[in-house]
XYZ file of C-alpha atoms in Angstrom:
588
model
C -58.040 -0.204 4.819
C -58.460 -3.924 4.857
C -56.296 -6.361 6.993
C -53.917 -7.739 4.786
C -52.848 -10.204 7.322
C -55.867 -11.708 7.893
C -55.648 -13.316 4.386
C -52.281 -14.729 4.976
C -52.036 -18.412 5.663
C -48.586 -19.119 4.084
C -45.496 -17.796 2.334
C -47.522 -18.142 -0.451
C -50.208 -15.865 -0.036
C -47.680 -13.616 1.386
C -45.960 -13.753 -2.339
C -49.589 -12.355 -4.036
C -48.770 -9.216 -2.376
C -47.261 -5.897 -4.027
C -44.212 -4.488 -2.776
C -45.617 -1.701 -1.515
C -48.168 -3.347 0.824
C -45.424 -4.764 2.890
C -44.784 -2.053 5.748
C -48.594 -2.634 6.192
C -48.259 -5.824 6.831
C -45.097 -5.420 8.653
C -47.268 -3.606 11.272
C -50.110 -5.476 11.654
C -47.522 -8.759 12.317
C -45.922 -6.397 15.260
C -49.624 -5.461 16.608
C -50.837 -9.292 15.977
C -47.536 -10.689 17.832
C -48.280 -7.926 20.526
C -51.749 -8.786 21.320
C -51.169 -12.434 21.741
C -47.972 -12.265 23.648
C -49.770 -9.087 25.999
C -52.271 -11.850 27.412
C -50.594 -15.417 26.789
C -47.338 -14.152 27.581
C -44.316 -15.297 25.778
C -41.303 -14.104 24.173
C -41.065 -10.280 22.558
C -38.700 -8.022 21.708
C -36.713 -10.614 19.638
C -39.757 -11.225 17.140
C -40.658 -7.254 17.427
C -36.983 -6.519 15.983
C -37.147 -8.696 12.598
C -40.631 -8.455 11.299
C -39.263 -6.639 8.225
C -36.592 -9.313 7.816
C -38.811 -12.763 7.896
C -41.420 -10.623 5.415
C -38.905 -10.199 3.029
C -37.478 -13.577 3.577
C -40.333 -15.586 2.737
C -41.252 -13.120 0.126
C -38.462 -13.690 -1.774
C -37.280 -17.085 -0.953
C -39.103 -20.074 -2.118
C -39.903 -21.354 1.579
C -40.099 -24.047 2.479
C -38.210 -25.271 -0.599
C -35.400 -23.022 0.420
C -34.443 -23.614 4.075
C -34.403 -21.087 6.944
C -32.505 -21.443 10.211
C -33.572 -19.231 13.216
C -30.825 -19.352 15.484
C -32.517 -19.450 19.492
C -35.945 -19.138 18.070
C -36.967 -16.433 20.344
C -37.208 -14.330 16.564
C -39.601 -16.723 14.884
C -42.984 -15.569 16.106
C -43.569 -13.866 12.891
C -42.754 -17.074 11.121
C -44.453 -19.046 12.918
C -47.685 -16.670 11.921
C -46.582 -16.578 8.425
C -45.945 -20.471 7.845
C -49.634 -21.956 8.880
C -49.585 -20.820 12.410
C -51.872 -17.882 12.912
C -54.838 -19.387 14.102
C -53.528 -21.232 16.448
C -50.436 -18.579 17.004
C -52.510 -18.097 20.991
C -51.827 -21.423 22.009
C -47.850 -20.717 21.987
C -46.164 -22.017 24.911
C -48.792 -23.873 26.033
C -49.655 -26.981 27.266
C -50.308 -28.926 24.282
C -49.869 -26.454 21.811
C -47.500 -24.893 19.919
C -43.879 -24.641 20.618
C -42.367 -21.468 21.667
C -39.292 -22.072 19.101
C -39.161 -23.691 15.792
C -39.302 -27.261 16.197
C -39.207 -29.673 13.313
C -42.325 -31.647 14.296
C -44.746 -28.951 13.907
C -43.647 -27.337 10.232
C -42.190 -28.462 7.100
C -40.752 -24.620 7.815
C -39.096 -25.333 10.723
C -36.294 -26.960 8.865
C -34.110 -27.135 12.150
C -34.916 -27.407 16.214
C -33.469 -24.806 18.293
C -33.339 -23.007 21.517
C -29.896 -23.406 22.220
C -27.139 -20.318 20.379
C -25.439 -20.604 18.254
C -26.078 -23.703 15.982
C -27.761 -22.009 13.281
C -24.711 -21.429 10.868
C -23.700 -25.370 11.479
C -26.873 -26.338 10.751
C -27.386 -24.533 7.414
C -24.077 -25.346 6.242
C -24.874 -29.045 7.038
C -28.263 -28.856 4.616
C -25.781 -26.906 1.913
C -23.434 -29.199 1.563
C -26.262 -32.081 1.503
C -27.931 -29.828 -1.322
C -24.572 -29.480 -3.368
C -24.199 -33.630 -2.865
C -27.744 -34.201 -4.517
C -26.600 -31.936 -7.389
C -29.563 -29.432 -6.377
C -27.545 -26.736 -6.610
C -29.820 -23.317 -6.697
C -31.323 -24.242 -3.585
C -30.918 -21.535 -1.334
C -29.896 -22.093 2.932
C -30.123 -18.907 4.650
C -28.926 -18.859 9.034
C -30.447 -15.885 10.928
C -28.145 -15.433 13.551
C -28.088 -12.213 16.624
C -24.536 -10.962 17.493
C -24.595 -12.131 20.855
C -25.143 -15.541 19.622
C -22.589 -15.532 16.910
C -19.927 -14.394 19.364
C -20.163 -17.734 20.741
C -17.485 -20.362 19.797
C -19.859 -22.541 17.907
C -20.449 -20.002 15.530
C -16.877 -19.093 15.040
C -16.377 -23.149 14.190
C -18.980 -22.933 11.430
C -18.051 -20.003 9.870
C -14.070 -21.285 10.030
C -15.873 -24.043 8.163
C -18.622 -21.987 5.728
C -15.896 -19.623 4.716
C -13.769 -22.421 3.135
C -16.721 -24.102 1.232
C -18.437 -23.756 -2.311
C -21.966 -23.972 -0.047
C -24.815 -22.084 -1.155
C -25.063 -20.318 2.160
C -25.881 -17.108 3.111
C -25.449 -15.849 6.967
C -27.756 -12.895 8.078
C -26.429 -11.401 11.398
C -29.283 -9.959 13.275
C -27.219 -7.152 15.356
C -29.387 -5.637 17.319
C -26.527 -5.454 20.083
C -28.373 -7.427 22.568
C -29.429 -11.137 23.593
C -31.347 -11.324 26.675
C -28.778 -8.812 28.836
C -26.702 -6.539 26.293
C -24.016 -7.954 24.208
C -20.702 -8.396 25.618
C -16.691 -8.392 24.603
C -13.961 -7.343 21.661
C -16.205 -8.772 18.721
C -18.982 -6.704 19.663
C -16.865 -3.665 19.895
C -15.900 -3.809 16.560
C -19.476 -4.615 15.157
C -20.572 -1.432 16.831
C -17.732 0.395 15.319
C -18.609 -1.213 11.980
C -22.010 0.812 12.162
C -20.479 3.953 12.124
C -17.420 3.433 10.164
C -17.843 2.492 6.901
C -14.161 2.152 5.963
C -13.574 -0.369 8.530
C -16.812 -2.331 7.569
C -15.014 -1.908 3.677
C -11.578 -2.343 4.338
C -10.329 -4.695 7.413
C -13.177 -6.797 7.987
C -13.233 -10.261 10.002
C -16.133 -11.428 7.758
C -14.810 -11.023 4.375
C -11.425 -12.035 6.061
C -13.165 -15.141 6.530
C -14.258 -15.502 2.403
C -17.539 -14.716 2.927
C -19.015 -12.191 0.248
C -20.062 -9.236 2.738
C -22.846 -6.642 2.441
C -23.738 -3.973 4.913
C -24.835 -3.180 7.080
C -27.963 -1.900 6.504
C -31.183 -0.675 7.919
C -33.309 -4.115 8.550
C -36.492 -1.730 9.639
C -36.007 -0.414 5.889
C -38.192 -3.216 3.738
C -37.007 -1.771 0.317
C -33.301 -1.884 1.464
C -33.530 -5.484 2.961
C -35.287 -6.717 -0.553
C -32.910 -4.807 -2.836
C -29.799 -6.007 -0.944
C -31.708 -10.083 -0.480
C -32.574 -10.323 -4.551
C -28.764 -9.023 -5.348
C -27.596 -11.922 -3.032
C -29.853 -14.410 -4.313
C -27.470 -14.137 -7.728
C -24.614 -14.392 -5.586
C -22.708 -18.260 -5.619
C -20.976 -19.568 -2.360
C -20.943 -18.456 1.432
C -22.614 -14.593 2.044
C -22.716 -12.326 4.752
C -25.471 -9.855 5.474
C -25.272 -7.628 8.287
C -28.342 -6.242 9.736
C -28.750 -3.723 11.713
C -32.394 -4.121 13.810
C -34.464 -2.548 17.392
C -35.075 -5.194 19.703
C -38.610 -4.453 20.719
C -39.904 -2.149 17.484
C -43.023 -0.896 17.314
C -43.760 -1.151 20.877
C -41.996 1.700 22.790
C -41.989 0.079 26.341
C -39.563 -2.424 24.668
C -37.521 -0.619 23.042
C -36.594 1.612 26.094
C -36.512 -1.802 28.201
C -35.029 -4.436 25.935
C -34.016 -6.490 28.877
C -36.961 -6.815 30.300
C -39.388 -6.692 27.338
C -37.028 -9.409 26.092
C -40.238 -11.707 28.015
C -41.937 -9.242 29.665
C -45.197 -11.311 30.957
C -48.375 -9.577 30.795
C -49.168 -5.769 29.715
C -50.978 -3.688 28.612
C -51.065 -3.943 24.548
C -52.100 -0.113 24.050
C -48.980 1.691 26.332
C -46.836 -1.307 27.215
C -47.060 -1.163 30.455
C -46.652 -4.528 32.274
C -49.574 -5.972 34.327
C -48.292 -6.403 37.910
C -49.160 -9.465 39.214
C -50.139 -10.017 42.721
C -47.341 -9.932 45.394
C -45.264 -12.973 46.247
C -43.779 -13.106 49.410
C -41.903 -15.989 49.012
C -37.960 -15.584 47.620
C -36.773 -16.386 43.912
C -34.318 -19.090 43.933
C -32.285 -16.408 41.821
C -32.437 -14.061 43.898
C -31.453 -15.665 47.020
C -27.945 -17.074 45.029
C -27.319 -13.479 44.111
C -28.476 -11.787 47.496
C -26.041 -14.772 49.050
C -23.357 -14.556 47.185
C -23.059 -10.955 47.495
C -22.773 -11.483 51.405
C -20.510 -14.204 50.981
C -18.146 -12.001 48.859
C -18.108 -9.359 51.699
C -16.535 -11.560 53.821
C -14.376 -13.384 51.319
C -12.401 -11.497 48.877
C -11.117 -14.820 46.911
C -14.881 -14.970 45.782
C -15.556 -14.337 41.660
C -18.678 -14.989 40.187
C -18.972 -15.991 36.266
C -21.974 -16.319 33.783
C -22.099 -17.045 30.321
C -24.462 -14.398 28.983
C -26.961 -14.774 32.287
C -26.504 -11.556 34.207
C -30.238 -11.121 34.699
C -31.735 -14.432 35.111
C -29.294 -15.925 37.059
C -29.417 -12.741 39.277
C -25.773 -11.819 39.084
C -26.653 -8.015 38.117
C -26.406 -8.089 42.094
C -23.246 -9.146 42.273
C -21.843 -7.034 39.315
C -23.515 -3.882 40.797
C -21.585 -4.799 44.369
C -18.125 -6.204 42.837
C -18.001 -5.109 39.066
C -14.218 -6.011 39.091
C -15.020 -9.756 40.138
C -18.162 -10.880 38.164
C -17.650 -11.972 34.575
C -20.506 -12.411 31.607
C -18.242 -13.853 29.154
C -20.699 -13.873 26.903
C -22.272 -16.895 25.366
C -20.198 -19.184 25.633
C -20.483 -22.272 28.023
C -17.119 -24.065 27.793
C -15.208 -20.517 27.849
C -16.968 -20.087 31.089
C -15.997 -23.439 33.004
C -12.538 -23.595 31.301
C -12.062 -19.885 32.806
C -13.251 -20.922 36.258
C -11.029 -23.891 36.335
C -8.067 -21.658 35.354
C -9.061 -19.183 38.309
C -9.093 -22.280 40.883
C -5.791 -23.001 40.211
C -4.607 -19.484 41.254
C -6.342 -19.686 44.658
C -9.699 -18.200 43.739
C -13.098 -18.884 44.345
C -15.255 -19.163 41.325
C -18.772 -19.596 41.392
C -19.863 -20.383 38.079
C -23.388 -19.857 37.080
C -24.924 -21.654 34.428
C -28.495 -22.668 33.772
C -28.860 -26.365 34.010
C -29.593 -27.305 30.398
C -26.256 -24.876 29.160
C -24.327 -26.972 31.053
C -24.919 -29.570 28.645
C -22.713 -27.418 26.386
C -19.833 -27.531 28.321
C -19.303 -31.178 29.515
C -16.061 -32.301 28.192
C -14.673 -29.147 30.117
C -16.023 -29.995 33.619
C -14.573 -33.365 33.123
C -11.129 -32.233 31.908
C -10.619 -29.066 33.062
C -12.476 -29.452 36.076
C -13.182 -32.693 37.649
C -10.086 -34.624 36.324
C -7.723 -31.899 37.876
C -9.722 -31.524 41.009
C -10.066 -27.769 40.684
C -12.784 -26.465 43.579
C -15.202 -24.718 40.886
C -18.661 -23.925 42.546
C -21.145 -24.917 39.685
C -24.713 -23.152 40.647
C -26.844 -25.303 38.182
C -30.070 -22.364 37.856
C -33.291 -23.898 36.142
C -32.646 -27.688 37.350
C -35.545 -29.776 37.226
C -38.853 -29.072 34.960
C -38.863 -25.039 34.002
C -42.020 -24.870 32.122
C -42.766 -23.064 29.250
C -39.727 -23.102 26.991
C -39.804 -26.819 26.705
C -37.702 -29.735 25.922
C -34.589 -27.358 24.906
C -34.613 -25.852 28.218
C -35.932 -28.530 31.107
C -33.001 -28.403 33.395
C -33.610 -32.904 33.727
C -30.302 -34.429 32.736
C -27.715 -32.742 35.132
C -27.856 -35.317 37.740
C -27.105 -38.458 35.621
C -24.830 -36.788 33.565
C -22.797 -35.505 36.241
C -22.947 -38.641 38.692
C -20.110 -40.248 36.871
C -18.025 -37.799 36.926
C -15.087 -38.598 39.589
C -14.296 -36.060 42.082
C -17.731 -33.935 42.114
C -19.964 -33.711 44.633
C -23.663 -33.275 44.043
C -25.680 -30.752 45.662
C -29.684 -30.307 45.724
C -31.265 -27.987 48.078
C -34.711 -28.953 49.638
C -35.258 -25.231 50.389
C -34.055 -21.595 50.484
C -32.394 -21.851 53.504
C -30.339 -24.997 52.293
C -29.291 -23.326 48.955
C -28.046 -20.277 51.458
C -26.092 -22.753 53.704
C -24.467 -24.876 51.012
C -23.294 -21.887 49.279
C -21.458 -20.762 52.425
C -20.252 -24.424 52.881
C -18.707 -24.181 49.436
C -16.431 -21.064 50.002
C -15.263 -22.400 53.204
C -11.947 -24.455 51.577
C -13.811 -27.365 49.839
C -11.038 -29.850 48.243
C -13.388 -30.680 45.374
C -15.670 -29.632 42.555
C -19.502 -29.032 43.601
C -22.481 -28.727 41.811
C -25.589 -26.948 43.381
C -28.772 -27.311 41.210
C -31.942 -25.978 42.318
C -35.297 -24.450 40.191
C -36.555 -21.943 38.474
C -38.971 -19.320 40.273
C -39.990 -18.862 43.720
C -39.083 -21.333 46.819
C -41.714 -21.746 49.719
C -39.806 -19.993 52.815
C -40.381 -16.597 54.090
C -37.674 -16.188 56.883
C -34.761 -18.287 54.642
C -32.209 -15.664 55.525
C -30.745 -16.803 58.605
C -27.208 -17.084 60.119
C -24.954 -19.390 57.772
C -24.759 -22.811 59.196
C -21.938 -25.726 57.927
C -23.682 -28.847 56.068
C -21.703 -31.696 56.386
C -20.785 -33.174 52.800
C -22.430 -36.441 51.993
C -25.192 -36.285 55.003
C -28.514 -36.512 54.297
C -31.217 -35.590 56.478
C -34.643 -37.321 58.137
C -37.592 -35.624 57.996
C -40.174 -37.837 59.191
C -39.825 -41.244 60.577
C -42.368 -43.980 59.656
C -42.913 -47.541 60.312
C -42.726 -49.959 57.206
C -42.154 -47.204 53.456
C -39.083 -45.057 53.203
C -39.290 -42.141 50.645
C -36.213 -40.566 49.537
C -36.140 -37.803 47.884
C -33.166 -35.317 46.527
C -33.825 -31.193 45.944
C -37.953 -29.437 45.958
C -39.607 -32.441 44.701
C -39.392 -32.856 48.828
C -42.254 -30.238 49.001
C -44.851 -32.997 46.958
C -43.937 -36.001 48.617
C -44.381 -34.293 52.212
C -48.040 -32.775 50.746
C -48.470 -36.148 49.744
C -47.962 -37.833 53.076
C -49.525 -35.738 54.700
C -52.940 -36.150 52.415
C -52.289 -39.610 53.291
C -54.428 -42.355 55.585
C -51.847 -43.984 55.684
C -49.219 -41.228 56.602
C -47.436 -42.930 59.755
C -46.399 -45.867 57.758
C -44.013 -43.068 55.762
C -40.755 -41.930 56.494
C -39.170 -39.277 54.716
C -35.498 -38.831 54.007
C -33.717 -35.973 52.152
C -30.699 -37.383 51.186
C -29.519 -34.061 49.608
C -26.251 -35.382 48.439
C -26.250 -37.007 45.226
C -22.483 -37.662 45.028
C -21.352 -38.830 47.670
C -24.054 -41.024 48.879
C -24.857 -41.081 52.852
C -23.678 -44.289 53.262
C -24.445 -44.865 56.708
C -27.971 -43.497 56.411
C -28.856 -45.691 53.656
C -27.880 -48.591 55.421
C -30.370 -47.398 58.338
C -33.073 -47.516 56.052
C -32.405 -50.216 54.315
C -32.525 -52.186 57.326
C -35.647 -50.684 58.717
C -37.833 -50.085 55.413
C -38.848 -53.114 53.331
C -40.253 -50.758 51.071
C -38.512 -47.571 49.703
C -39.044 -45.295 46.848
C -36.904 -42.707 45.378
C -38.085 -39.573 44.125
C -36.050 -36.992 41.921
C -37.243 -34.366 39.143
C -34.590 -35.522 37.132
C -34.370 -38.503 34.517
C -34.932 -41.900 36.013
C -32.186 -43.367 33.661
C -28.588 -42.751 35.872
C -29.842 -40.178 38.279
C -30.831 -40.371 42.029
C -32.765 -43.374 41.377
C -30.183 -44.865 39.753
C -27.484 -44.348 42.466
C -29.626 -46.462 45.123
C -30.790 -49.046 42.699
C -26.639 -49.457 42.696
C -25.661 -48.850 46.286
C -28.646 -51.570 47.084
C -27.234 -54.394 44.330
C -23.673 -53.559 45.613
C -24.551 -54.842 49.891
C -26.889 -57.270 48.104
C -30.124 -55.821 49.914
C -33.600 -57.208 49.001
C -35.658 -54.329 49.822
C -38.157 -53.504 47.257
C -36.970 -50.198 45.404
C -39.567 -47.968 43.220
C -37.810 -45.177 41.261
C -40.041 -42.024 40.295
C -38.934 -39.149 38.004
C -39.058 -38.137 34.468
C -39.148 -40.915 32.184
C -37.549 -41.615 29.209
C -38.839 -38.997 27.053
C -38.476 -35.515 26.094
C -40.928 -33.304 27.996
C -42.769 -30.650 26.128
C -43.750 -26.936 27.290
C -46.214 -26.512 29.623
C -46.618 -25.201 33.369
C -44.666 -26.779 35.550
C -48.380 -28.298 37.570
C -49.720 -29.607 34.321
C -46.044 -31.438 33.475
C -45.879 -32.530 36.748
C -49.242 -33.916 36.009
C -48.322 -35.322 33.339
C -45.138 -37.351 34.197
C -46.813 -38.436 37.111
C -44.952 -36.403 40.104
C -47.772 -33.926 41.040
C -48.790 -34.476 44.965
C -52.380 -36.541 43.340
C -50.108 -38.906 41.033
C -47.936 -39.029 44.055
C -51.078 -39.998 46.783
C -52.011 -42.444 44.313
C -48.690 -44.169 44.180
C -48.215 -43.882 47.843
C -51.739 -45.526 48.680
C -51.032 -48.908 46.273
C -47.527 -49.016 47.865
């Protein structure tokens, strides 16, 4: 039997084929997704789970005439392959190739960027009511959207919104019951109880209580059912609703037993699915040494809670939960819930520690400032995947959190140079702080073996010396610290550096700057944050405020979004490697 795949470029081509050659194809996508992903790594079980869909999608649809929406993007490897990606499908991810999600500079068929939840149904409805403005009227918008995602209050917004419009819009919900840990809270409940009860689905149903013409749900592993019930809905005017039922993970049986963590599973074996150990590290995660410490902190401190939206895994917390199931919280995903909820737990006397990736932060910033920060409410914000992350790109770098939050009143800003430091400044932050924190530190492993020693106090606002020097003072916030002393030390000219942690972002060490700005003619700053408002920014201002001369250089990422790639070769790129670093410090 001939590859029918290998003759597919486009939608287009995809369109020449019969009906019944479909499942074929449907399995050679899986096995051509799975090879790739086995060796180049990537995301899986998302893509695995809606083959059948995005076949019968741009089958029927007139793509990219008619406009999809991927909500996350982790689901769109099999678009990607099907809209003029194929060849080029093993570069995903990579440094200079092509994006892990749908991004709009790479296809006329990515109609939308995402890799944040939940804006898929916004989106679409935005392009429907542009296409019912223009008078182009049979165009068709179609959102594919997973039930953890539309659980989220964004989605609950749009389809307030969709349900109340003459849009040309139809909604798939991919429920497959999972994200990236399983799906939590009341509105996943009832979907799962829609499944099996088909009067409830029928009769009292929150999606056709919200106008939207409902169908399902229905097998989306079925191709024949998924066509029938897509060309019946193509006829169909206004906002629609098709509920999906999908594996996360078909067609590989490793993920389907282990959705979590097939969900990006690294390398393995393409045959059984087993994953391809890599070699031991005996260094620490930065994850895992929040969720080891906080787990010993809560021992000792019953006021302790620990909150994620939707993060349980990654951020580590599955510790936590395991330990103290009655005090950890996945609230799903949904970013402003979160803070708002940890703010409201303050008040009461708790001790929230609420654990957000850096770059979902973003989606919550009016709440730290109101319900936080302007009421002075001791929330402990652990900021996971700060800095550069790598691979998933400009929707995830972790770059903005320190400017954004410097000018915020009342929060003080935390960056940990090491293991140890994260260990001790989570301690400090139970202890009866008066204020807001925020503790942001990376992604992946740290570079100390024996980090788990007896807590120790830091003093708030005091930064640190770690080398002395005669004439340059380097100042650096968080792990950047590890190039710039690899760089010094490379360095002829190493004794003319001093090296500072200042640590503190918010408040400033005062007194310390003042040291070396009286000492060091020549200082640079150093942060793996955005040069516009951050660290940088702060001493630039402290420096024009006692009216010092000193000559300032600020290093960190410029202003640009940063595209995938390891963290080495964007480090590279930006110019904060330990080489680019050598190189600045020897013209200095």
């Amino acid at each position: 039997m001939k590859n029918l795949l290998d003759n597919i470029a486009t939608p287009e081509d995809l369109r020449k084929l019969n009906q019944e050659q479909l499942p074929q194809l449907a399995k050679e996508l899986r096995n051509f997704i799975i090879d790739i992903v086995s060796t180049k790594e990537g995301h899986l079980g998302a893509s695995l789970g809606v083959i059948e869909l995005t076949i019968a999608l741009h089958y029927l649809f007139d793509t990219p005439n008619d406009l999809l929406v991927w909500d996350v993007g982790h689901q769109a490897y099999g678009h990607k392959i099907l809209t003029g990606r194929k060849a080029v499908f093993h570069t995903n991810r990579q440094f200079k190739g092509i994006a892990g999600f749908p991004a709009r500079k790479e296809s006329e068929f990515d109609t939308f960027g995402v890799g944040h939840s939940s804006t898929s149904i916004s989106a679409a409805l935005g392009m429907a009511i542009a296409s019912n403005l223009k008078g182009e009227t049979e165009k068709h918008h179609i959102a594919i959207i997973g039930d953890a995602s539309i659980a989220s209050g964004m989605a609950f917004e749009a389809l307030n919104h969709a349900g109340v419009s003459k849009a040309n819009l139809l909604i798939i919900l991919n429920d497959n019951a999972i994200g990236i840990d399983p799906s939590v809270g009341a509105l996943k409940e009832y979907l799962t109880k829609v499944k099996t009860d088909k009067k409830l689905a029928a009769q009292n149903n929150i999606i056709k209580a919200l106008n939207f013409d409902y169908s399902g749900p229905i097998d989306g592993h079925n191709l024949d059912k998924v066509l029938s019930e897509l060309k019946r809905l193509k006829s169909v005017k206004g906002p629609k609703f098709l509920h999906v039922i999908t594996t996360k993970g078909k067609g590989l049986q490793k993920a389907e037993e282990d959705q979590v963590t097939y969900h990006a599973p690294g390398k393995f074996d393409k045959i059984s699915g087993v994953r391809i150990k890599s070699s031991e590290n005996k260094y620490t995660k930065y994850q895992d040494v929040f969720g080891q410490t906080i787990v010993e902190l809560a021992k000792q401190n019953d006021k302790i809670v620990a909150i994620t939206p939707a993060m349980l895994t990654g951020s580590s917390l599955k510790l936590m939960l395991k330990e103290y199931p009655n005090r950890t919280f996945d609230v799903g995903i949904a970013e402003q819930h979160a803070v708002t909820l940890a703010g409201g737990m303050a008040t009461q006397g708790l001790i929230p520690y609420c654990n957000i990736y850096s770059t979902f932060l973003q989606r919550a910033y009016d709440q730290v400032i109101h319900d936080v920060a302007l009421q002075n409410l001791p929330v402990v914000f652990c900021l996971d995947r700060a800095g550069l992350v790598g691979e998933d790109g400009a929707t995830h770098h972790g770059v903005f959190d320190l400017a954004f939050l410097r000018c915020i009143p009342n929060l003080i800003i935390f960056a940990p140079r090491n293991e140890t430091e994260l260990r001790n400044i989570l301690y400090t932050a139970q202890l009866g702080l008066q204020n807001p924190i925020a503790i942001r530190y990376p992604r992946g492993y740290g570079k100390t073996i024996d980090w788990k020693k007896p807590f120790q106090k830091i003093e708030i606002g005091k930064g640190v010396s770690l080398k002395e020097g005669k004439s340059i003072a380097v100042l650096s916030v968080g792990t950047i610290a590890d190039n710039v002393e690899e760089a010094i030390l490379l360095s002829e000219n190493k004794k003319e550096f001093a090296h500072f942690d200042m640590r503190f972002i918010k408040p400033l060490d005062k007194e310390l700057l003042k040291e070396i700005f009286r000492k060091y003619k020549n200082i640079i700053t150093i942060e793996d944050g955005v040069k516009q408002g951050g660290f940088g920014s702060s001493i630039l201002e402290f420096a024009a405020q006692k009216h010092y001369k000193n000559k300032i250089k600020v290093l960190g990422i410029p202003d640009t979004f940063i595209e995938h790639g390891n963290v080495l070769e964007l480090q590279n790129q930006i110019g904060l490697d330990v080489k680019s670093l050598l190189d600045i410090f020897s013209k200095t």
